[in-house]
Amino acid sequence: MSDPDRGPAQEPAEPEAGGAARLRTARPAGRRGLGAALAVIAVVVGAGIWALGPPGGGGADAKHPAAGGPTAVEVSTGSCGRGWSGATAGPQVFALRNTSSTAAEVDLTDPATGAVYGEIEGLAPGTTRELRVVLGGGSYAFKCLPDDADAVTGPTVKVAGARTGGPAAVPVTQHDLIPVALAHQRWITAKTVELTDRTDELKHAVDSGDLDAARSAWLPAHLVYERMGAAYDAFGDADTAINGSGPAPADAASAQDFEGFHRVEYGLWHGESAASLRDHADRLDRAVHALRDSWPQVRLDPAQLGLRAHEILEATAQSELTGRTDYGSGTSLATARANLDGTRELLTLLRPLLATRYPELPRLDTWLDRTGRTLDGFAVDGKWTPLDRLGRQDRQRLNSDIGQTVELLAPVATICDARRTT
């Protein structure tokens, strides 16, 4: 990856495997490896394991960093953490066995602060999984969180040696995220009003037959919606009606049930008459009004906010930067800029939670600023350079900036994944 303080950006390299892979999410497609990008958090979805700290780490045995192989640890309400009595600082491997009759989550914690060094979730009765962590000198305890029962913290264990080890993060709870969700709900409310006003202007221009005015009104209205990206899932069917990506641009002319901003865009930039666009503009306007009117009854899911902070720009890289959502206006880079604005708005609300949990937050801010400057350089007097007219160097720089920013946003999703503590 390039560095903001160094020379010209290069194409972003693929992250190193690092032994761990994806974010724990219901929408895992497109997730990228976190090992090299973070050196902070690693997550394995299928096994439900995550560990804070560098993966691997060497040791006497390549398979089991602990010199004597994995340490067997019991997971149950009556004997949580039994089997581990101490260690020397460095890589550790624990074989966690659930001896109870119910599934459980188990965390390796700092008993004084609650910070989590590693976690296995969904550990079924009678099963064993390995947890690998790098521990510095200090005090640790396993916390067992069985399904449908209170958490139990095992005995405190002392680890001898230097205090330098893998980082830890205090869990973010649903309670922590509720104020963030409420604040973002209010921000979206204001945006639905602005969106309605802008879309009304677009509809009025089409209705009056002034297609130049309609083309001028289209982008400001569309960008308001694009800045609302963190709430898309809460919009339900309204998102499809307002901003569904529809068919491939080359197939748009023959597509059925193609509506929303992109349908109006296609007509405005492909020579359709105002008369042929009136129904499409009207349906878009009615969908926007319906969203504004229904939004006060919707409640954002607090647990999804961290994930959305990462997904907005990830989707930008997959759609706007590939031309998949350009139906003729050539404004994909303007959309990418609006997506960046939406990401920053959500990060502003999440910042109090991230400030003490994510050491790379200042670096993320640096790359967000850099990406914004890169995108702004493609707009002159309000006119945006079409994606297909970017030179090779500009395209490489943009890909690098977005790619690095997406990498640094990935831990936000993991850190803000609401977790049980009791």
XYZ file of C-alpha atoms in Angstrom:
422
model
C 0.000 0.000 0.000
C 1.095 3.558 -0.548
C 1.531 5.935 2.322
C -0.101 9.387 2.341
C 3.222 10.940 3.251
C 5.225 9.255 0.529
C 5.313 9.355 -3.232
C 2.692 8.437 -5.867
C 0.212 5.794 -4.891
C 0.471 2.326 -6.361
C -2.186 -0.284 -7.004
C -3.180 -1.663 -3.597
C -1.696 -5.052 -2.868
C -3.864 -7.886 -1.631
C -3.649 -8.253 2.138
C -1.572 -11.087 3.498
C -3.513 -14.086 4.674
C -2.252 -13.827 8.228
C -3.941 -17.085 9.139
C -7.348 -15.507 9.711
C -9.946 -14.322 7.320
C -13.337 -12.688 7.361
C -15.599 -10.474 9.370
C -18.417 -12.058 11.283
C -21.392 -10.828 9.285
C -24.558 -11.999 7.617
C -23.268 -10.538 4.345
C -19.737 -11.918 4.020
C -19.338 -11.660 0.261
C -16.370 -9.582 -0.699
C -14.775 -9.478 2.765
C -11.008 -9.124 2.632
C -8.349 -10.634 4.883
C -7.570 -8.601 7.972
C -4.306 -10.102 9.172
C -1.806 -7.768 7.510
C -4.112 -4.767 7.360
C -4.830 -4.742 11.058
C -2.255 -6.606 13.106
C -4.998 -5.913 15.630
C -7.992 -8.155 15.089
C -8.414 -11.489 13.360
C -11.720 -13.214 12.840
C -12.616 -16.687 11.629
C -16.291 -16.822 10.758
C -16.903 -20.513 10.265
C -15.349 -21.494 13.572
C -16.705 -18.446 15.336
C -13.252 -17.571 16.640
C -11.592 -14.218 16.908
C -8.310 -13.292 18.481
C -6.797 -9.935 19.263
C -3.120 -9.766 18.441
C -0.843 -10.895 15.650
C -1.791 -14.308 14.255
C 0.702 -17.113 14.597
C 3.710 -15.680 16.308
C 6.126 -18.560 16.174
C 7.089 -20.768 19.084
C 8.614 -24.160 19.720
C 6.073 -25.927 17.534
C 4.734 -24.496 14.277
C 1.358 -26.127 14.786
C 1.076 -25.351 18.487
C 3.057 -22.276 19.534
C 2.790 -23.331 23.175
C 5.826 -25.480 23.882
C 3.823 -28.417 25.279
C 0.950 -28.235 22.812
C -2.469 -26.726 23.547
C -3.637 -26.196 27.105
C -6.946 -27.972 27.753
C -9.493 -25.596 29.305
C -13.004 -26.481 30.472
C -16.000 -24.400 29.464
C -19.014 -24.776 31.762
C -20.955 -22.796 34.342
C -19.449 -24.777 37.210
C -15.842 -25.025 36.017
C -15.222 -22.148 33.652
C -11.524 -21.857 32.867
C -10.452 -24.953 34.791
C -7.258 -26.494 33.428
C -5.179 -23.338 32.990
C -3.043 -22.286 35.925
C -0.351 -20.099 34.418
C 2.008 -19.506 31.514
C 4.979 -17.543 30.245
C 4.325 -14.543 28.045
C 4.155 -15.269 24.336
C 1.980 -17.270 21.925
C -0.620 -19.469 23.630
C -2.912 -22.186 22.319
C -5.963 -23.244 24.329
C -8.110 -26.279 23.563
C -11.491 -25.121 24.855
C -13.903 -27.981 25.575
C -17.558 -27.391 26.380
C -18.453 -29.896 29.083
C -21.916 -28.457 29.696
C -25.255 -29.330 28.101
C -25.737 -26.021 26.284
C -23.841 -24.035 23.661
C -21.655 -21.243 24.949
C -19.433 -18.354 23.995
C -16.090 -18.096 25.756
C -13.846 -15.040 26.044
C -10.306 -14.671 27.297
C -10.371 -11.400 29.221
C -8.508 -8.982 31.394
C -10.534 -9.426 34.600
C -9.811 -5.858 35.736
C -11.040 -4.058 32.611
C -13.134 -6.646 30.755
C -10.966 -6.227 27.655
C -11.155 -9.290 25.399
C -8.033 -10.919 23.947
C -9.787 -13.762 22.159
C -13.209 -15.309 21.701
C -14.899 -18.466 20.519
C -18.636 -18.292 19.983
C -21.179 -21.023 19.421
C -19.129 -23.734 21.143
C -21.509 -26.690 21.119
C -21.797 -29.167 24.017
C -19.127 -31.858 23.924
C -16.998 -30.077 21.317
C -13.476 -28.664 21.452
C -11.957 -25.765 19.557
C -8.562 -24.148 19.681
C -8.034 -20.490 20.533
C -4.655 -18.928 19.692
C -3.545 -15.660 21.245
C -0.366 -13.770 22.081
C -0.296 -12.768 25.737
C 1.986 -10.430 27.613
C 2.697 -10.631 31.309
C -0.370 -9.856 33.403
C -3.636 -11.255 34.717
C -6.208 -13.090 32.614
C -9.439 -15.005 33.101
C -11.784 -16.985 30.894
C -15.397 -15.844 30.821
C -18.023 -18.425 29.851
C -21.306 -17.103 28.448
C -23.724 -20.027 28.046
C -26.876 -19.617 26.002
C -29.850 -18.589 28.156
C -27.759 -18.260 31.325
C -25.656 -15.650 33.083
C -21.957 -15.256 32.368
C -19.452 -16.950 34.647
C -15.877 -15.744 35.067
C -13.218 -18.321 35.885
C -10.205 -17.923 38.154
C -7.644 -15.216 37.503
C -4.415 -16.612 36.061
C -1.037 -14.879 36.175
C 1.203 -14.863 33.109
C 4.861 -14.150 33.797
C 7.066 -12.060 31.551
C 7.095 -8.787 29.659
C 3.749 -7.042 29.428
C 3.962 -6.663 25.649
C 1.404 -8.907 23.983
C -1.448 -8.802 21.532
C -3.858 -5.860 21.833
C -7.245 -6.222 23.476
C -10.537 -4.396 23.118
C -13.229 -3.726 25.669
C -16.439 -5.184 24.195
C -19.006 -2.877 22.661
C -22.493 -3.734 23.895
C -25.947 -3.149 22.490
C -26.414 -0.539 25.205
C -23.341 1.364 23.961
C -24.716 1.447 20.419
C -28.261 2.602 21.155
C -27.351 6.331 21.477
C -25.432 6.073 18.192
C -28.452 4.528 16.477
C -30.797 7.203 17.819
C -28.500 10.018 16.697
C -28.146 8.505 13.244
C -31.906 8.019 13.079
C -32.369 11.755 13.610
C -29.761 12.573 10.947
C -31.499 10.317 8.432
C -34.823 11.980 9.272
C -33.405 15.348 8.212
C -31.962 13.796 5.064
C -35.331 12.310 4.027
C -36.787 15.827 4.096
C -33.915 17.166 1.985
C -34.249 14.208 -0.377
C -37.960 14.885 -0.823
C -37.341 18.543 -1.671
C -34.641 17.711 -4.206
C -36.683 14.949 -5.849
C -39.681 17.272 -6.093
C -37.460 19.649 -8.082
C -36.445 16.829 -10.399
C -40.051 15.775 -10.945
C -41.155 19.372 -11.592
C -38.449 19.798 -14.255
C -39.520 16.593 -16.022
C -43.210 17.503 -15.776
C -42.527 20.915 -17.299
C -40.591 19.374 -20.189
C -37.308 21.120 -19.270
C -34.832 18.257 -19.658
C -31.765 20.476 -19.155
C -33.149 21.497 -15.768
C -33.982 17.860 -15.035
C -30.397 16.817 -15.769
C -29.170 19.583 -13.450
C -31.587 18.497 -10.704
C -30.906 14.768 -10.955
C -27.434 14.626 -9.413
C -28.098 16.785 -6.299
C -31.138 14.643 -5.498
C -29.295 11.391 -6.069
C -26.330 12.418 -3.932
C -28.564 13.161 -0.946
C -29.734 9.562 -1.062
C -26.218 8.206 -1.511
C -25.082 9.955 1.683
C -27.678 7.954 3.619
C -25.923 4.633 2.954
C -25.734 3.421 6.554
C -29.524 3.114 6.654
C -30.139 1.270 3.368
C -31.074 -2.036 4.963
C -33.652 -0.297 7.139
C -35.319 1.170 4.036
C -36.534 -2.248 2.899
C -38.336 -2.253 -0.448
C -38.056 1.530 -0.629
C -34.363 1.213 -1.439
C -35.116 -0.847 -4.541
C -37.809 1.575 -5.664
C -35.588 4.615 -5.133
C -32.082 3.469 -5.989
C -32.105 -0.113 -7.197
C -29.121 -0.813 -9.414
C -31.324 -2.468 -11.999
C -29.861 -4.263 -15.034
C -26.400 -3.830 -16.463
C -26.226 -0.409 -18.135
C -25.925 -2.054 -21.561
C -29.230 -3.912 -20.986
C -31.205 -0.991 -19.561
C -33.100 -0.203 -22.779
C -34.938 -3.540 -22.781
C -35.261 -3.987 -18.996
C -38.666 -4.461 -17.401
C -39.601 -3.065 -13.958
C -36.569 -0.776 -14.008
C -37.371 2.235 -11.810
C -35.881 4.812 -9.477
C -33.048 7.287 -9.844
C -31.141 5.141 -12.307
C -34.149 4.706 -14.607
C -34.612 8.471 -14.757
C -30.858 8.865 -15.263
C -30.904 6.471 -18.202
C -33.697 8.373 -19.923
C -32.190 11.811 -19.320
C -28.853 10.841 -20.850
C -30.148 8.608 -23.639
C -32.440 10.987 -25.492
C -35.821 9.983 -24.043
C -38.571 12.568 -24.166
C -39.968 14.306 -21.123
C -43.327 12.659 -21.807
C -41.767 9.179 -21.645
C -40.031 10.008 -18.363
C -42.959 11.532 -16.471
C -44.265 8.250 -15.091
C -40.787 7.169 -13.985
C -40.088 10.516 -12.284
C -43.501 10.411 -10.628
C -42.984 6.898 -9.251
C -39.557 7.911 -7.938
C -41.031 10.980 -6.263
C -43.839 8.968 -4.658
C -41.341 6.399 -3.347
C -39.241 9.157 -1.785
C -42.298 10.736 -0.142
C -43.335 7.337 1.207
C -39.879 6.844 2.713
C -40.000 10.242 4.392
C -43.451 9.562 5.825
C -42.674 6.037 7.059
C -39.206 6.682 8.438
C -40.309 7.936 11.906
C -41.748 4.454 12.580
C -38.528 2.659 11.584
C -35.834 1.784 14.113
C -32.234 1.288 13.066
C -30.586 -1.874 14.345
C -27.732 -0.668 16.590
C -25.803 -3.880 16.020
C -25.479 -3.144 12.288
C -23.917 0.304 12.466
C -20.272 -0.746 12.595
C -20.797 -3.122 9.711
C -22.419 -0.389 7.637
C -19.447 1.907 8.205
C -17.332 -0.641 6.364
C -19.875 -1.748 3.767
C -20.607 1.680 2.308
C -17.160 2.139 0.768
C -16.741 -1.557 0.090
C -19.866 -1.382 -2.073
C -18.481 1.782 -3.692
C -15.372 -0.108 -4.765
C -17.495 -2.927 -6.197
C -20.082 -0.753 -7.963
C -19.209 2.905 -8.563
C -15.543 2.220 -9.295
C -16.435 -0.500 -11.799
C -19.055 1.517 -13.704
C -21.851 -0.921 -12.769
C -24.149 1.892 -11.621
C -23.505 4.489 -14.326
C -26.544 4.734 -16.582
C -25.309 7.668 -18.626
C -24.664 10.644 -16.335
C -20.955 9.886 -15.863
C -21.217 10.818 -12.177
C -19.899 7.665 -10.502
C -17.109 9.622 -8.829
C -19.604 12.106 -7.405
C -21.506 9.153 -5.970
C -18.288 7.774 -4.486
C -17.701 11.149 -2.803
C -21.218 11.099 -1.346
C -20.612 7.577 -0.062
C -17.450 8.820 1.634
C -19.485 11.597 3.263
C -21.962 9.033 4.571
C -19.150 6.926 5.976
C -17.653 9.888 7.797
C -21.003 10.859 9.270
C -21.398 7.417 10.817
C -17.794 7.343 12.031
C -18.348 10.671 13.761
C -21.066 9.043 15.836
C -19.049 5.878 16.487
C -15.855 7.766 17.356
C -16.357 7.826 21.152
C -16.520 4.017 21.093
C -13.585 3.628 18.708
C -11.208 6.163 20.251
C -10.092 3.832 23.045
C -10.531 0.579 21.118
C -9.004 1.104 17.682
C -5.357 2.236 17.635
C -5.445 2.731 13.853
C -8.229 5.329 14.018
C -5.897 8.303 13.338
C -4.500 6.457 10.324
C -8.038 5.787 9.101
C -8.766 9.512 9.394
C -5.667 10.254 7.313
C -6.783 7.919 4.528
C -10.361 9.228 4.586
C -8.967 12.740 4.118
C -6.680 11.577 1.323
C -9.495 9.748 -0.464
C -11.689 12.832 -0.221
C -8.985 15.003 -1.774
C -8.435 12.495 -4.568
C -12.140 12.404 -5.418
C -12.504 16.185 -5.193
C -9.719 16.503 -7.762
C -12.016 14.933 -10.362
C -14.612 17.736 -10.101
C -14.125 21.088 -11.820
C -16.812 23.786 -11.552
C -19.338 21.164 -10.484
C -18.606 18.889 -13.438
C -17.328 15.412 -12.599
C -14.901 13.436 -14.734
C -16.582 10.251 -15.992
C -14.965 7.112 -14.658
C -13.957 5.869 -18.118
C -12.022 9.069 -18.791
C -9.618 8.702 -15.893
C -5.999 8.258 -16.870
C -4.089 5.221 -15.691
C -2.225 7.067 -12.944
C -5.400 8.695 -11.624
C -7.193 5.357 -11.651
C -4.354 3.682 -9.781
C -4.304 6.410 -7.168
C -8.070 6.221 -6.680
C -8.059 2.433 -6.416
C -5.214 2.588 -3.913
C -6.915 5.211 -1.751
C -10.276 3.463 -1.674
C -8.665 0.069 -1.154
C -6.580 1.203 1.809
C -9.530 3.037 3.353
C -11.746 -0.039 3.062
C -9.009 -2.108 4.735
C -8.840 0.291 7.657
C -12.628 0.396 7.988
C -12.878 -3.379 8.333
C -11.914 -3.428 12.046
C -14.673 -0.915 12.787
C -17.214 -3.572 11.861
C -15.560 -6.104 14.154
C -14.994 -3.800 17.115
C -18.570 -2.472 16.985
C -20.125 -5.919 16.740
C -22.316 -5.906 19.855
C -21.200 -8.550 22.382
C -22.535 -10.065 25.578
C -20.759 -9.199 28.791
C -23.156 -10.662 31.371
